[in-house]
mmCIF file of C-alpha atoms in Angstrom:
data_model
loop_
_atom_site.group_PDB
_atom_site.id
_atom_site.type_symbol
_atom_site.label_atom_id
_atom_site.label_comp_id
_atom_site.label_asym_id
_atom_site.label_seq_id
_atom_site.Cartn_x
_atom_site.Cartn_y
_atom_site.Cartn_z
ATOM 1 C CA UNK A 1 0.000 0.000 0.000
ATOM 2 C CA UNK A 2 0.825 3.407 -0.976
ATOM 3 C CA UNK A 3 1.714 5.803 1.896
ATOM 4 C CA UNK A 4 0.357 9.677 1.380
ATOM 5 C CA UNK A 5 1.248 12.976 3.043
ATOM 6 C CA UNK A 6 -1.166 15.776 2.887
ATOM 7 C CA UNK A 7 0.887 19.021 2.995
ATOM 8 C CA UNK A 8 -1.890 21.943 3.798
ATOM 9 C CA UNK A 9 -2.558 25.750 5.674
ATOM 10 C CA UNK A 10 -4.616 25.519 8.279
ATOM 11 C CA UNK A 11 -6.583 27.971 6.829
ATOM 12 C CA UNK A 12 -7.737 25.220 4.261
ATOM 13 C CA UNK A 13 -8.805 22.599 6.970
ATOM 14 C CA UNK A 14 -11.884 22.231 5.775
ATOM 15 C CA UNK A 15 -11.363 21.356 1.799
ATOM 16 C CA UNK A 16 -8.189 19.239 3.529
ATOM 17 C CA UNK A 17 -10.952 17.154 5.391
ATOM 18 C CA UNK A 18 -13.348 17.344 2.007
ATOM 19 C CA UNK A 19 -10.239 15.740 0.073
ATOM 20 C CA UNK A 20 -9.111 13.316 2.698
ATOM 21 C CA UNK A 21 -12.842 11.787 2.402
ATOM 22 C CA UNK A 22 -12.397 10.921 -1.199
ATOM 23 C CA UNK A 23 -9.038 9.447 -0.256
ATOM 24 C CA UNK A 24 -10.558 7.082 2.130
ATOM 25 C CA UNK A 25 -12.069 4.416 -0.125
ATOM 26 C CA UNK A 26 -8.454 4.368 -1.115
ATOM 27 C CA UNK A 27 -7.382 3.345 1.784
ATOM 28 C CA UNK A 28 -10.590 0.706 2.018
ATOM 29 C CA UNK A 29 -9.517 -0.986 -1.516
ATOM 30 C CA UNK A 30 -5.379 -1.308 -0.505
ATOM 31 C CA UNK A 31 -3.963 0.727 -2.564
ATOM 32 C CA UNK A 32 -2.843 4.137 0.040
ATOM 33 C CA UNK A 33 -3.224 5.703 2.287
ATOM 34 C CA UNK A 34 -2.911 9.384 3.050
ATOM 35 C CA UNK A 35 -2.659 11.426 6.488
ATOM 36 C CA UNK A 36 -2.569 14.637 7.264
ATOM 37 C CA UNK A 37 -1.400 16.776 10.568
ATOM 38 C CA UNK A 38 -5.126 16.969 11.736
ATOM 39 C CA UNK A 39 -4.485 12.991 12.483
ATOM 40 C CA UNK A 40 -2.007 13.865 15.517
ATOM 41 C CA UNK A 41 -2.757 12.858 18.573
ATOM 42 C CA UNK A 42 -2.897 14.998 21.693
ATOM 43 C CA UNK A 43 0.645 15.325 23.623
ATOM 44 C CA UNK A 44 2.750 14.302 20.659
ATOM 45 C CA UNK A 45 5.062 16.615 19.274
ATOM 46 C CA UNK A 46 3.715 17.423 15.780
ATOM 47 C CA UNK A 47 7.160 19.010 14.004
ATOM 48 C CA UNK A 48 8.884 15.418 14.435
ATOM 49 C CA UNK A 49 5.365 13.371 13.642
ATOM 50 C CA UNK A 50 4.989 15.685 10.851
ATOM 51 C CA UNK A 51 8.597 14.931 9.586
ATOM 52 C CA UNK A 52 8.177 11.187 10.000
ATOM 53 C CA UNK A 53 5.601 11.227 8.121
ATOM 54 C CA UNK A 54 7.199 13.596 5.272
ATOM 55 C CA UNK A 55 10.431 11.189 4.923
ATOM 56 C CA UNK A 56 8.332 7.813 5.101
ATOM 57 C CA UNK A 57 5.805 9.040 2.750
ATOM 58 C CA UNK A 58 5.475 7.739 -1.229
ATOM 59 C CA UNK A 59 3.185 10.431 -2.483
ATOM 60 C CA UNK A 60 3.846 14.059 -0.982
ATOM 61 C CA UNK A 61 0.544 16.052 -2.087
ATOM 62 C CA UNK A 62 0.736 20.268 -1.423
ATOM 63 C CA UNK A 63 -2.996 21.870 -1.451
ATOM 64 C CA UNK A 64 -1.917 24.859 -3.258
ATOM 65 C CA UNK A 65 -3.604 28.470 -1.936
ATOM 66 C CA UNK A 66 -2.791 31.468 -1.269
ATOM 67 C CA UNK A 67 -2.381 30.650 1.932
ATOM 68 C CA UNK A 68 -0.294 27.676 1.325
ATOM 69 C CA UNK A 69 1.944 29.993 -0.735
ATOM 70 C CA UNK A 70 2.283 32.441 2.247
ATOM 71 C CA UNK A 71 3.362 29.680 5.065
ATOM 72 C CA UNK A 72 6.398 29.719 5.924
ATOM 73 C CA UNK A 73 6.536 26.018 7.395
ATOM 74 C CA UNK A 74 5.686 24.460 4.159
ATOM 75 C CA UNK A 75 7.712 26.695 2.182
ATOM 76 C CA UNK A 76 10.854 26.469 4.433
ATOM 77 C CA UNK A 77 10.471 22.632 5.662
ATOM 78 C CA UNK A 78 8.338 20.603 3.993
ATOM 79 C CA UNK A 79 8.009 21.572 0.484
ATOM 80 C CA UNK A 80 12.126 21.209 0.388
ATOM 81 C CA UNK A 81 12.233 18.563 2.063
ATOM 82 C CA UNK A 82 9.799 16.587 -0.256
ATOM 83 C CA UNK A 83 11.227 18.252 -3.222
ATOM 84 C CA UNK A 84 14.565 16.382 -2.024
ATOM 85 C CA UNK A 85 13.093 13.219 -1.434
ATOM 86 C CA UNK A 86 11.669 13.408 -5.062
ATOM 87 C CA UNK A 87 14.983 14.706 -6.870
ATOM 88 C CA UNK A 88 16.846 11.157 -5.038
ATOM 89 C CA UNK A 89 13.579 9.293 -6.546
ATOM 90 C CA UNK A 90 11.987 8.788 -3.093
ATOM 91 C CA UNK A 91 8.774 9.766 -3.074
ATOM 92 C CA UNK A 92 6.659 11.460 -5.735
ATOM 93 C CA UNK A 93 5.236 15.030 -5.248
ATOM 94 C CA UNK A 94 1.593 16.377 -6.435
ATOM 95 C CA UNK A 95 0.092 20.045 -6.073
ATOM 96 C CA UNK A 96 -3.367 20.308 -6.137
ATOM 97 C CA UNK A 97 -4.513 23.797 -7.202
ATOM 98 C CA UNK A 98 -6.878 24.324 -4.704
ATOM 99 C CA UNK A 99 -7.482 28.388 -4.228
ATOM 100 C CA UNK A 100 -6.682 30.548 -6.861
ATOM 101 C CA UNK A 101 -3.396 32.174 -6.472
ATOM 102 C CA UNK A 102 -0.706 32.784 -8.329
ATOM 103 C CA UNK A 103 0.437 29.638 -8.694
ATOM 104 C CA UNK A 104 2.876 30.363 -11.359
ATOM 105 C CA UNK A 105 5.112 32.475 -8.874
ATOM 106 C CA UNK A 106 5.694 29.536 -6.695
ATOM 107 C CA UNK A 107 8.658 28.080 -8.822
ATOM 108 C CA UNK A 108 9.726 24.765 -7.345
ATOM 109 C CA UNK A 109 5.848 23.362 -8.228
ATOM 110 C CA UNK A 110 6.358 24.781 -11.695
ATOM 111 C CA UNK A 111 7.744 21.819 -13.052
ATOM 112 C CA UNK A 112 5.461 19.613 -11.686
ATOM 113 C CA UNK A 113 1.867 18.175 -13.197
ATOM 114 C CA UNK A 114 -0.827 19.571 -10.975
ATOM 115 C CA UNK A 115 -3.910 18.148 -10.164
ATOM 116 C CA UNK A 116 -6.812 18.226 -10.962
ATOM 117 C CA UNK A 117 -5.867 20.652 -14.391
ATOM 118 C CA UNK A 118 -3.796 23.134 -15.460
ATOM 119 C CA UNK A 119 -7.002 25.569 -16.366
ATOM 120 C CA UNK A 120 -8.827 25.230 -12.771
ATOM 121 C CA UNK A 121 -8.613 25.493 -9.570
ATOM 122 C CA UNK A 122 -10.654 23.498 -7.337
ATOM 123 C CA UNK A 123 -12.852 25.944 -5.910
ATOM 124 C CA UNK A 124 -13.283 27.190 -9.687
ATOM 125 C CA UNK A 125 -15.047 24.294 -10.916
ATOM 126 C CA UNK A 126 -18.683 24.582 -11.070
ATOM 127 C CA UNK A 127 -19.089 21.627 -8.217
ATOM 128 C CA UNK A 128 -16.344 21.704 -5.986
ATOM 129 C CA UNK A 129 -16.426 18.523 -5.508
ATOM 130 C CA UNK A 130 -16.019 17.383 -9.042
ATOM 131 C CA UNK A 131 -12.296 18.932 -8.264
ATOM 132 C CA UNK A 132 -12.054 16.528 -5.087
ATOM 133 C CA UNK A 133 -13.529 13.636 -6.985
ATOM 134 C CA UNK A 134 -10.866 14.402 -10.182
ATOM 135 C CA UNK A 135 -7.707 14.978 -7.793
ATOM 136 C CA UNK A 136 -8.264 11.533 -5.606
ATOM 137 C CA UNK A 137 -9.379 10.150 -9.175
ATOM 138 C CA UNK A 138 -5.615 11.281 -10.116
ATOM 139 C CA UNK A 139 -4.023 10.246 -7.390
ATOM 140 C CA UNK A 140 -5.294 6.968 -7.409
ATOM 141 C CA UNK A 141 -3.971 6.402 -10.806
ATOM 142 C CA UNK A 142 -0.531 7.670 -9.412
ATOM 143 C CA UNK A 143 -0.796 5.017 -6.684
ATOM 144 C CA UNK A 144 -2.237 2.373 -8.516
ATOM 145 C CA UNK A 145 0.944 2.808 -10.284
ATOM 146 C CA UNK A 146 3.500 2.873 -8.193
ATOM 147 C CA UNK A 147 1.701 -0.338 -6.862
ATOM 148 C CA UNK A 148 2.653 -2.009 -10.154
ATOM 149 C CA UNK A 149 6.126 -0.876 -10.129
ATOM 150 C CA UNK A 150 6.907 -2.356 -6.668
ATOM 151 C CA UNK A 151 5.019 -5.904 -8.012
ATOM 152 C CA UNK A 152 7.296 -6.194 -11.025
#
């Protein structure tokens, strides 16, 4: 099974949760399963649960926003630290355009397919959660994949 890491502001809580539920059948059919920081438990020190997670994870997923953009956590720790794991072919790493921002001016993503289109953002699509449905639908695939790989 695949394991995920949900990179997120807390500002976006909510649409993490609204993702996270499309994720779960994942989870339910063995093929990954993703976390996110809202899964901590009380007492535990989140910076080293959230880096355990980070440097175990296959799949490193960033909800783009605004908000993501401005947080200096992700930006200085985790978004390097998955960008490393990806450049030694350790994990692979997914945006998801979530809020409209100017996506284009964060340039370590730029190289990187987004989910779930170039054109929209999430909370642009008609439905909302057609973009939920068509990001887990993506990363699925991506899983589903790497599944393969590791059976061959």
């Amino acid at each position: 099974m695949i394991n995920g890491f949900i990179s997120y502001a807390h500002e976006d809580r909510d649409d993490c949760r609204e993702l996270m539920k499309h994720l779960s059948l994942l989870k339910r059919a063995g093929i990954a399963d993703f976390w996110a920081d809202m899964s901590i438990r009380a007492g535990r020190a989140w910076g080293s649960e959230i880096e355990t997670r980070l440097v175990s994870c296959d799949i490193a997923v960033f909800l783009v926003s605004a908000d993501m953009a401005e947080s200096e956590y992700i930006r200085d720790k985790e978004l390097p630290l998955a960008l490393q794991r990806r450049d030694r072919g350790e994990c692979e790493v997914v945006p998801i355009l979530l809020k409209s921002c100017m996506y284009d001016c964060i340039e370590e993503l730029q190289p990187l397919q987004p989910l779930p289109s170039w054109d929209l953002f999430i909370e642009e699509y008609e439905k909302p959660n057609q973009g939920f449905y068509a990001s887990a639908r993506g990363l699925r695939d991506l899983a589903e994949d790497m599944n393969r790989r590791r059976d061959a």
